[in-house]
Coordinates of C-alpha atoms and ligand atoms in Angstrom, one line a residue:
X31 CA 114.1 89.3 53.8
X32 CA 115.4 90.4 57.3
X33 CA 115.0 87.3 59.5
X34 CA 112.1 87.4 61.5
X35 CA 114.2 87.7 64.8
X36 CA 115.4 90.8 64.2
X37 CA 112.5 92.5 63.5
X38 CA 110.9 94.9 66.0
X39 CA 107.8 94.6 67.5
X40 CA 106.6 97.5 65.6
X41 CA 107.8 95.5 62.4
X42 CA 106.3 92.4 63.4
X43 CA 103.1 93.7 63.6
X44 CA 103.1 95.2 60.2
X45 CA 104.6 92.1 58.6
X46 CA 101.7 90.0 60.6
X47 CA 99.3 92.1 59.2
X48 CA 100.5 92.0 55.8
X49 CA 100.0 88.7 56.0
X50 CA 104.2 88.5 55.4
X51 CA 104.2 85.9 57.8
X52 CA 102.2 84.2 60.4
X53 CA 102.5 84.3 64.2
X54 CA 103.0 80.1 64.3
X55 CA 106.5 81.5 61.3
X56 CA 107.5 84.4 63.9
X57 CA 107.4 81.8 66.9
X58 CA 108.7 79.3 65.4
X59 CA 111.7 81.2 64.8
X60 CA 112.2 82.6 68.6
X61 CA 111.5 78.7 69.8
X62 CA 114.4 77.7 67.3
X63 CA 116.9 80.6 69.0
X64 CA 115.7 80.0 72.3
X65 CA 117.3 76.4 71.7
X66 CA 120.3 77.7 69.9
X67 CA 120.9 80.1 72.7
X68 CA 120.2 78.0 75.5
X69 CA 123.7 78.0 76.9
X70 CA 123.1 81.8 77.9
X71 CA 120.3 80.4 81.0
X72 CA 118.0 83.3 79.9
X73 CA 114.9 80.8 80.7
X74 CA 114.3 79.3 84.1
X75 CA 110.8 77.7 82.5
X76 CA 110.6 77.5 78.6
X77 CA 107.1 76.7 77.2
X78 CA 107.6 75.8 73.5
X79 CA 104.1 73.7 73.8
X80 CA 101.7 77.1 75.1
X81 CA 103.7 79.8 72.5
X82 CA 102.9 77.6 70.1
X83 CA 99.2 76.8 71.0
X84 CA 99.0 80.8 71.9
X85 CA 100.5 81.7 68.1
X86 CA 98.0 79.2 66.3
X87 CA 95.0 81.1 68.6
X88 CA 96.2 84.5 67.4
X89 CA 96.8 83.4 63.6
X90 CA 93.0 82.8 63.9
X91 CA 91.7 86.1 65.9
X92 CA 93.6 88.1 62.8
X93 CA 92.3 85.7 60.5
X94 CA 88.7 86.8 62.0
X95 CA 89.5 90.5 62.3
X96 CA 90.0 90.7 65.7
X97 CA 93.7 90.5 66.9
X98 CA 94.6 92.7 69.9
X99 CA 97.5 95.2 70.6
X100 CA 100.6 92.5 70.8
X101 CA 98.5 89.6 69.0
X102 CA 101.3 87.3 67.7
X103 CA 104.2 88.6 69.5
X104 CA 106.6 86.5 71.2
X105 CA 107.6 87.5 74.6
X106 CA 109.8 86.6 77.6
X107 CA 108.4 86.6 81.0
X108 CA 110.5 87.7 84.5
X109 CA 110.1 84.3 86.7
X110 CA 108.7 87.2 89.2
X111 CA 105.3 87.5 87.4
X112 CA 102.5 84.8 89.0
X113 CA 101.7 82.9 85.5
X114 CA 98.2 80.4 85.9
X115 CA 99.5 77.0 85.7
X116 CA 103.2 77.7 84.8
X117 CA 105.9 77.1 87.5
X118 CA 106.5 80.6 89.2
X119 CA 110.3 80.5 91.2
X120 CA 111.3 84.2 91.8
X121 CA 114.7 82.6 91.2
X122 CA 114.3 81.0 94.3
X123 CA 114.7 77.5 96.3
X124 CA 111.7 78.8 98.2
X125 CA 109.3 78.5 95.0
X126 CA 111.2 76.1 92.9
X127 CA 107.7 74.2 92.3
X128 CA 105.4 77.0 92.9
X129 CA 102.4 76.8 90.4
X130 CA 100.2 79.6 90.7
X131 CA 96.8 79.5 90.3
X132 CA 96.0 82.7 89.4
X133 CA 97.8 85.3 86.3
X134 CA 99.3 88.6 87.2
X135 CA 97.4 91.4 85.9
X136 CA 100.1 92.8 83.8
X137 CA 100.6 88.9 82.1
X138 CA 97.0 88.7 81.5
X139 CA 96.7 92.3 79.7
X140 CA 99.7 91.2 77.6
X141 CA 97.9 87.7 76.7
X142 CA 94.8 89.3 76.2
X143 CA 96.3 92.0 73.9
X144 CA 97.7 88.3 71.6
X145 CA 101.1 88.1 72.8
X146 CA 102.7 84.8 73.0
X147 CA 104.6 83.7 76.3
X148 CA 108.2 81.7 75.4
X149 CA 109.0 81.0 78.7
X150 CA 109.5 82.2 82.4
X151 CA 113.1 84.4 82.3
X152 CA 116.0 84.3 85.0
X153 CA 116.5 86.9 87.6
X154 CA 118.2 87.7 91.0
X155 CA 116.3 85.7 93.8
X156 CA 113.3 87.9 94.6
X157 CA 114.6 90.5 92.5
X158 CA 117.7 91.3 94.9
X159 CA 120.7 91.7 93.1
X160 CA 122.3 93.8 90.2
X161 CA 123.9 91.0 88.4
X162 CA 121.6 88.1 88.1
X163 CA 124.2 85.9 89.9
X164 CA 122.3 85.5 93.3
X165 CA 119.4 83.2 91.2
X166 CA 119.2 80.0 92.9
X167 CA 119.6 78.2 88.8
X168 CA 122.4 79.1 86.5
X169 CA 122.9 82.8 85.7
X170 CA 122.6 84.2 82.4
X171 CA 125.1 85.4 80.7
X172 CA 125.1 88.8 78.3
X173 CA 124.9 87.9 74.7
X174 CA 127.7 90.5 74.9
X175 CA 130.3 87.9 76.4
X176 CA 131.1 87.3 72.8
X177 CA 131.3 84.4 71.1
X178 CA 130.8 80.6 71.9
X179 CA 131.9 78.9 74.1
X180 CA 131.4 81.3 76.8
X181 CA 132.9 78.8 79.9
X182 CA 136.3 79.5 77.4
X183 CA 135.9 83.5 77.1
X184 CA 135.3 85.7 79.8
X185 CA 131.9 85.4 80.6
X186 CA 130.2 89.0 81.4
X187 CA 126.5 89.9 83.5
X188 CA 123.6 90.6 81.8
X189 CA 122.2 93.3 85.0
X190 CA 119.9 92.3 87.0
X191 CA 117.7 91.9 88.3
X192 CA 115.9 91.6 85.1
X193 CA 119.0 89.3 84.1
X194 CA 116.9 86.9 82.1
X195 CA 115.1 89.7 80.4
X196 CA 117.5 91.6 79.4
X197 CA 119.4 88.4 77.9
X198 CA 117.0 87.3 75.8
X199 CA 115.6 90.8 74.2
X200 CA 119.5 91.4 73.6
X201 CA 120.3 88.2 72.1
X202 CA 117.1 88.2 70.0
X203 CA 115.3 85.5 71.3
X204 CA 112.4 87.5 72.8
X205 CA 111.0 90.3 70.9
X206 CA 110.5 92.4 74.1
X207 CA 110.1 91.0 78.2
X208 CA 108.4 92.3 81.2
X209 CA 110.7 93.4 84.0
X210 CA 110.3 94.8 87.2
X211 CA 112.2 97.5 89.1
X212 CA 112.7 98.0 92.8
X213 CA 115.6 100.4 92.4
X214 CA 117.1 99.7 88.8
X215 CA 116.5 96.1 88.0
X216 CA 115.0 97.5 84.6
X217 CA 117.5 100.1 83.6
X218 CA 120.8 98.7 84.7
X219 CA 120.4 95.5 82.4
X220 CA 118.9 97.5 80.0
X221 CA 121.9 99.8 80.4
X222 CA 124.7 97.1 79.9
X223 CA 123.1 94.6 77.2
X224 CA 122.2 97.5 74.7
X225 CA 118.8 97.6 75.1
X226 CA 115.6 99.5 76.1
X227 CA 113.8 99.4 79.5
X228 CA 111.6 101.6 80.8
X229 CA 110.2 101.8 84.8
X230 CA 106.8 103.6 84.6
X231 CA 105.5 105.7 87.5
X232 CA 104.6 104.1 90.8
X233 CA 100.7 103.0 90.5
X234 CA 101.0 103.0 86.5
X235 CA 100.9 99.1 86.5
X236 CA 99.0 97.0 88.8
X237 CA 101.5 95.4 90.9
X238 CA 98.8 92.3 92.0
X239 CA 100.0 89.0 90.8
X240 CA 104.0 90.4 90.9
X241 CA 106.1 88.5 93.5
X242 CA 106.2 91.6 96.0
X243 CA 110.2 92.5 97.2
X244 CA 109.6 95.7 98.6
X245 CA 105.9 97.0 98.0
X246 CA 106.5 101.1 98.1
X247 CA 109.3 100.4 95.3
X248 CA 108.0 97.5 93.2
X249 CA 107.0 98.5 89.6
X250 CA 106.4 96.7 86.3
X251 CA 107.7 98.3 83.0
X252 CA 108.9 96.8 79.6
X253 CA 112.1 95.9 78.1
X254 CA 112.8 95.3 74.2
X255 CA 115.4 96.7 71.8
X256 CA 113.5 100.3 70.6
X257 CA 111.8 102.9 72.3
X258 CA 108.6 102.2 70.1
X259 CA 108.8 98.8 71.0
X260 CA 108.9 99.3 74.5
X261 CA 106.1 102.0 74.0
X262 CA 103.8 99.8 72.7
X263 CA 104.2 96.9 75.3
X264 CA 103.8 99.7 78.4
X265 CA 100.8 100.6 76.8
X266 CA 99.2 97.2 77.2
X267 CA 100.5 96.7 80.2
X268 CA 99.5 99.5 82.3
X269 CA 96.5 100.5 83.8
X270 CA 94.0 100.5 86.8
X271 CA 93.4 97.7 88.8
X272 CA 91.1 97.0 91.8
X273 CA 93.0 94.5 92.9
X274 CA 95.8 96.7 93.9
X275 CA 95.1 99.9 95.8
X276 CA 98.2 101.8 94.6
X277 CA 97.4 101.7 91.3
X278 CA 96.3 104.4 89.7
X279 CA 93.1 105.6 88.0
X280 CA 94.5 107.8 85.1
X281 CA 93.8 107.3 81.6
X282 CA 97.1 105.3 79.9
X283 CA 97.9 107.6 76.6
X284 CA 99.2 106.4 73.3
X285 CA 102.7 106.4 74.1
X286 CA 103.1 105.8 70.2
X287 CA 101.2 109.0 69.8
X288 CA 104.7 110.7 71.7
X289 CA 107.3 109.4 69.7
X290 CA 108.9 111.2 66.7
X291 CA 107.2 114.6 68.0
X292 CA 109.8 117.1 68.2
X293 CA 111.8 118.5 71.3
X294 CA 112.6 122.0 70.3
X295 CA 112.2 124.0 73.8
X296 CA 112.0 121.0 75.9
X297 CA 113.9 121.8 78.9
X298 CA 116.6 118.8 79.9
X299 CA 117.7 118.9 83.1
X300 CA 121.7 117.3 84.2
X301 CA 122.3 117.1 88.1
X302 CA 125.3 118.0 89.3
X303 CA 125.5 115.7 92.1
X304 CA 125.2 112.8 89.6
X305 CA 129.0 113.5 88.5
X306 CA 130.1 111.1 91.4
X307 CA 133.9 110.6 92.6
X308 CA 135.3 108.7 90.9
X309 CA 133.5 108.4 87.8
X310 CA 133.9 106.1 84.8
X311 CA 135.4 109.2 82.3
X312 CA 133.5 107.2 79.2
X313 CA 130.1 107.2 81.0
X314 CA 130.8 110.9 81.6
X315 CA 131.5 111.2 78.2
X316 CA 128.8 109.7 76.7
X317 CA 126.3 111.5 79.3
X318 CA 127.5 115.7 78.0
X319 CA 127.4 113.7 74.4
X320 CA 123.7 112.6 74.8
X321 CA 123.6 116.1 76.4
X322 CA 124.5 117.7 73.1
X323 CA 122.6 115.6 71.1
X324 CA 119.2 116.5 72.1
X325 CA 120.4 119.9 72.4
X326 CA 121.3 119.7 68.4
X327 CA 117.9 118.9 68.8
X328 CA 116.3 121.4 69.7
X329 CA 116.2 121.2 73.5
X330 CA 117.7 123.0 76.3
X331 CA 120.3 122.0 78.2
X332 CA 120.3 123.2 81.6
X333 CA 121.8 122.7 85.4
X334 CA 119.7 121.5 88.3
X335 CA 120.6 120.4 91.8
X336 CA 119.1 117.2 93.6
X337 CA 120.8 117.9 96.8
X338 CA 119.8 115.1 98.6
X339 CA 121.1 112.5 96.0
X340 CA 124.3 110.9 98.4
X341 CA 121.4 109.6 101.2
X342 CA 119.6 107.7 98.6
X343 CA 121.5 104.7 98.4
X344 CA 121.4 104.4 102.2
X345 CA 117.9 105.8 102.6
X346 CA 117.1 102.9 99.5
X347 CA 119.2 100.1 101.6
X348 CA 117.1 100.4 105.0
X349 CA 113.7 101.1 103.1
X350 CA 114.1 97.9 100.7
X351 CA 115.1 95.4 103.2
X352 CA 112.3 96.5 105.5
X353 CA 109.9 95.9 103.5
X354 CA 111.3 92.6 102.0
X355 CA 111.6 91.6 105.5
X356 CA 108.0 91.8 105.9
X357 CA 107.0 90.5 102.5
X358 CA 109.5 87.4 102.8
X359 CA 108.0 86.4 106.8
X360 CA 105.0 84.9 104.5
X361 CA 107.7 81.6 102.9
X362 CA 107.2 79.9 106.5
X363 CA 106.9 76.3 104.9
X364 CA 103.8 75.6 105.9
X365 CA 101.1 77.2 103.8
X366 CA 103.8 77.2 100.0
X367 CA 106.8 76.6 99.0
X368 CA 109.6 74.3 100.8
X369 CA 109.4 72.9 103.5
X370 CA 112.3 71.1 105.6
X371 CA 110.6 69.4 108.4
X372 CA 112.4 70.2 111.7
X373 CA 111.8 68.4 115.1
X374 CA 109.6 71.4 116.6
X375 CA 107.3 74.7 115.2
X376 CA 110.6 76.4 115.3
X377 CA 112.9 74.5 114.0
X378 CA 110.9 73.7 111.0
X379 CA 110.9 77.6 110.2
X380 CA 114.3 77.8 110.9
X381 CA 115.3 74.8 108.8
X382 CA 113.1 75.9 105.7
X383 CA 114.0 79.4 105.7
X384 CA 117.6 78.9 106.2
X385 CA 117.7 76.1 103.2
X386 CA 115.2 77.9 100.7
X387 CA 116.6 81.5 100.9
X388 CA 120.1 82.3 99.1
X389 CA 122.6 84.4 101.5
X390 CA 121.7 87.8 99.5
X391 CA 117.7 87.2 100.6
X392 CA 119.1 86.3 104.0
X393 CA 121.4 89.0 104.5
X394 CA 118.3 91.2 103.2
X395 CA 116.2 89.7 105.8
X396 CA 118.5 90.1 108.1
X397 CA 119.0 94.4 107.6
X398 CA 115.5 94.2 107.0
X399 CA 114.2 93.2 110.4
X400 CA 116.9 95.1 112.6
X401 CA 115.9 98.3 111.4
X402 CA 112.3 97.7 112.2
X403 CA 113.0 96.2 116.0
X404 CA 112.2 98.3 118.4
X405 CA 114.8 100.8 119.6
X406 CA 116.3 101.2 115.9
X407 CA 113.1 101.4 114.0
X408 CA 113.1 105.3 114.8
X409 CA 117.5 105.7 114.7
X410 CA 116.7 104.0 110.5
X411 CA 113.5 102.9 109.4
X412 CA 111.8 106.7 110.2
X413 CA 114.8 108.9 109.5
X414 CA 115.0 106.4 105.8
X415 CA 111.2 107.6 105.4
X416 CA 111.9 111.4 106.1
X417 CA 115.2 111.3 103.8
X418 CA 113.0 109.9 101.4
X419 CA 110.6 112.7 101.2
X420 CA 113.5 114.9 101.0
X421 CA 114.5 113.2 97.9
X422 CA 111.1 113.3 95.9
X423 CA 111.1 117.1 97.2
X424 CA 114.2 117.6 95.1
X425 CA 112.7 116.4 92.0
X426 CA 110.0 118.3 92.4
X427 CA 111.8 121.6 93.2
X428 CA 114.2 120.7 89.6
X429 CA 110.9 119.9 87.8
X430 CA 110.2 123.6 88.1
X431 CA 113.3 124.2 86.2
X432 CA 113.1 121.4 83.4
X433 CA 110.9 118.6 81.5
X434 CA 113.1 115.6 81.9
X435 CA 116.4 114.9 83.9
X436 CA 119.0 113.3 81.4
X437 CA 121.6 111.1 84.0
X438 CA 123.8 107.8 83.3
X439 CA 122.4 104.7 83.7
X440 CA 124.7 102.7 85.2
X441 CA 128.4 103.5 86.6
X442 CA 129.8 101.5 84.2
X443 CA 129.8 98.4 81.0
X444 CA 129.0 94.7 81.8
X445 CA 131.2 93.3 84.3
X446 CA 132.4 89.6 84.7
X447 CA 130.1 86.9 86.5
X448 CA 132.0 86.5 90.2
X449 CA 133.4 90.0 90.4
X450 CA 131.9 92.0 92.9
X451 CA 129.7 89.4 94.4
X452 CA 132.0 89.0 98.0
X453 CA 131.7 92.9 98.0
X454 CA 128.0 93.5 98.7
X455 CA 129.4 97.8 98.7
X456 CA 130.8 97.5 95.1
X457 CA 127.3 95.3 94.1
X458 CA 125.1 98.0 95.6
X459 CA 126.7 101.2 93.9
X460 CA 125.4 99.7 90.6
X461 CA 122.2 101.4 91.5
X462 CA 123.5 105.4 92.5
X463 CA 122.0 106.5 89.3
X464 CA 118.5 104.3 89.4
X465 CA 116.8 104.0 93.0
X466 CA 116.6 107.7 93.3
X467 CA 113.8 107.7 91.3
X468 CA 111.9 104.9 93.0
X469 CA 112.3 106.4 96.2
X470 CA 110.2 109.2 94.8
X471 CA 107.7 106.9 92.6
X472 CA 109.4 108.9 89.3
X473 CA 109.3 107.4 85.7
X474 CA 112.7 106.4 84.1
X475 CA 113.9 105.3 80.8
X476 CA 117.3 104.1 79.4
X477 CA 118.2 103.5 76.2
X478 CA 121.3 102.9 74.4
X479 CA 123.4 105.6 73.1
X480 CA 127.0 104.3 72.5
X481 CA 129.8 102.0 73.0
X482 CA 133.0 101.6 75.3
X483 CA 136.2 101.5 74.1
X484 CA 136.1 97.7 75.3
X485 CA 133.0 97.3 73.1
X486 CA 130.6 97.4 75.5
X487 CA 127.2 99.1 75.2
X488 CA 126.7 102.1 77.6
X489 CA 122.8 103.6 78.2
X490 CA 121.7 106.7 79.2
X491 CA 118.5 107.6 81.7
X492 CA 115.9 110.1 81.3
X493 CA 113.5 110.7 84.1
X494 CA 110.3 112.1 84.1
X495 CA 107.9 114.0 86.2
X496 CA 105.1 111.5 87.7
X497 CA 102.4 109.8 85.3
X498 CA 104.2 111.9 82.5
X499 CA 106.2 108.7 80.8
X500 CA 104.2 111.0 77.5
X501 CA 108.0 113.2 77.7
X502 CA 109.8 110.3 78.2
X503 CA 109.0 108.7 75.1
X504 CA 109.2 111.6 73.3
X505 CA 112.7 112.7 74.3
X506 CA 114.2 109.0 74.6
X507 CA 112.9 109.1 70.8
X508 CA 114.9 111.9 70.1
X509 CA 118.2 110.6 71.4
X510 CA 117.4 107.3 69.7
X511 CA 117.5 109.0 66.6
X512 CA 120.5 110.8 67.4
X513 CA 122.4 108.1 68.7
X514 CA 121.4 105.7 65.8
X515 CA 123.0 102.9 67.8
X516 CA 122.3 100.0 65.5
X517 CA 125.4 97.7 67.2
X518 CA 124.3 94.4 67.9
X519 CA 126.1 91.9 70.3
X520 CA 128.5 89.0 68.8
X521 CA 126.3 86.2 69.8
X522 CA 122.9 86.7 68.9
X523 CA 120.0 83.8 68.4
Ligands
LIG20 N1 119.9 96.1 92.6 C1 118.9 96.6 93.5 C2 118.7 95.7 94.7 O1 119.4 94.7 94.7 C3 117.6 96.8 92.8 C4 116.9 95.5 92.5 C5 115.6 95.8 91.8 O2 115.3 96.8 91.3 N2 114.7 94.8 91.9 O3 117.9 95.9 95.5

């Protein structure tokens, strides 16, 4: 029998209602890799104690006839979701002994719908970051690194910020994890540890109970290692919520309903100011190869123009630090969090948020608050928000001409931990192909289609026109089956 961590979710849940195995047997086994791949720092929090309390709970609801959506499935949580009684950090000295008291609405959906919660997963503090290295704990390592010991080989990043997620779906010690994305933090890792991650549209999930970096970004969305798998988790996890205003109140389809359907006359769309300078020659590649696959498919292939795509990583660096500027002013010691006393008011604030926030957060806070002063906010903060409606205009003018945009993923394979973090420029261009689409509240998928001649995985991003993820599914699906990429990486739980 395959071993029950490398099933899929969609496998699991057929085996669990089969009566195969039981949800305490497909636990048990993720608990026993999360401990044999403990070196990789995937977990900030692990809770053995509730996954197993949670698995005995569902083993009874399907026992009874009742067991919901995800009921038995074993999950990872981003360390950016508010859990009930489970230490909460955002990656963060700020909320190193945060306990919420309340559950984010996407984490309660999933633990109504049965799944079982391993633990809290690593990330870039407050979400900022493209490499998991600015966490305040140890950063994960991608399961891609190769073999053990890792502190011997060359020791490669998972993404981020989803770094913790994307580590343990990869290394198959979570059968799927939430993420969130502010401007790629679910497709880049995704992208570069082989997996699956899909951002939904802006307002598809309720963003209440989510550690908020930059509110007109922020999105939830699911990672795992197929597109069915991540189809079924979205499904549970979206939805209306009254606690958050810019959610929205559209029925969520059966995005299992959408895969397998064929794409013969969809119309694929490839932007021609994604072919940056300078671009990684395999990445281009493997994008006119993806390309050719779903037009083997049945799809057409044709050439759009998002003019505006060279402001968006500048329009994307004013709009995100402003907001997080804001968002952050609320970790003043005094009412959560740290707190370093100080000999006045000031001093105390000063002392607190100069200890509790890593130099990314701070240099974040720090762009964040001088394009909102007065005299600049005009000069970068307005001109950001006009550039930004030029942006979504494009995508709106190429949605005329095609279903779903087909782009790269991310510039490149899993680089080492260290490079690139003195060069904030270098760190930031990991996102050209991903915060487009948040700038213009746009769904995005990547998924992975092939490998680099250094045996890396390389992933591949379809975008999709708002509140239609339906397409998505549908044509990521499609080049799944194409790609058939079945590699797996050398360490694996
Ligand atoms: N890497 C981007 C940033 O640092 C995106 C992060 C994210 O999507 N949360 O802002």
């Amino acid at each position: 029998m395959t071993k029950l961590t490398d099933l899929t979710i969609l496998e699991a849940l057929e085996g669990l209602n089969a009566k195969t195995f039981s949800a305490v047997d497909l636990t048990d086994a993720h608990i026993s890799a999360m401990e044999k791949g403990k070196n990789l720092n995937a977990f900030i929090t692990e809770t053995p104690d509730i996954a197993r309390k949670q698995a005995k709970e569902s083993d009874a609801r399907r026992a009874a006839g009742n067991a919901g959506a995800l009921d038995g499935i074993p999950l990872a949580i981003k360390d950016l979701f508010c859990t009930k009684g489970v230490r909460t950090t955002a990656a963060s000295r700020m909320l190193d002994t945060f306990v919420p008291t309340y559950e984010s609405t996407v984490t309660q959906k999933l633990f109504g719908a049965g799944s079982v919660m391993l633990g809290k997963v690593n990330l870039d503090e407050f979400a900022m970051g493209s490499s998991g290295t600015t966490s305040y704990y140890p950063a994960a390592i991608n399961p891609w690194s190769g073999p053990e010991p890792w502190n011997a080989a060359r020791k490669l990043v998972p993404g981020g910020s989803s770094s913790g997620s994307s580590t343990s779906v990869a290394a198959h010690i979570a059968m799927g994890a939430t993420g969130t994305d502010t401007g790629g933090s679910i497709r880049q890792p995704a992208s570069v540890t082989g997996i699956v991650g899909i951002k939904p549209t802006y307002g598809r999930c309720s963003r209440w109970g989510i550690i908020a970096f930059a509110s007109s970004l922020d999105q939830a969305g699911s990672m795992a290692r197929t597109v069915g798998d991540a189809a079924v988790m979205l499904r549970t996890m979206a939805g209306y919520d009254e606690k958050d205003s810019t959610s929205v109140n559209t029925p969520v389809p059966d995005y299992l309903a959408s895969l397998g359907k064929s794409v013969k006359g969809l119309k694929v769309g490839l932007p021609k100011e994604y072919r940056i300078d300078g671009m990684n020659p395999e990445v281009d590649a493997l994008w006119q190869k993806s390309a050719a696959m779903l037009r083997d498919a049945g799809a057409e292939v044709v050439e759009i123009s998002l003019p505006h795509t060279k402001y968006a990583l500048p329009v994307y660096y004013i709009i995100a630090p402003a907001e997080a500027s804001s968002n952050l002013a609320r970790y003043d010691g005094v009412r959560f969090g740290l707190r370093i006393p100080g000999k006045d008011l000031n001093d105390m604030y000063a002392s607190t948020r100069f200890a509790g926030f890593g130099k990314e957060v701070r240099r974040r806070i720090l762009i964040g608050t001088y394009v909102l002063s007065a005299g600049y906010y005009d000069a970068y903060y307005r001109k950001a928000q006009r550039v930004r409606r030029l942006i979504r205009n494009d995508f709106l003018e190429a949605f005329k001409k095609c279903d779903v945009i087909l782009t790269p993923a991310s510039p490149g394979t899993a680089f080492g931990i260290g490079e690139k973090t003195d060069d904030p420029l270098a760190m930031y261009l990991e996102d050209v192909f991903t915060v487009t689409l948040n700038l213009a509240g746009l769904p995005g998928i990547c998924l992975p289609v092939g490998l680099a001649q250094n045996g890396l995985p390389m992933g591949m991003q379809l975008i999709g026109r708002a509140f239609d993820e339906e397409t998505l599914f549908t044509a990521a699906s499609a080049l799944e089956k194409a790609a058939a990429f079945t590699h797996k990486p050398p360490f694996t739980a």
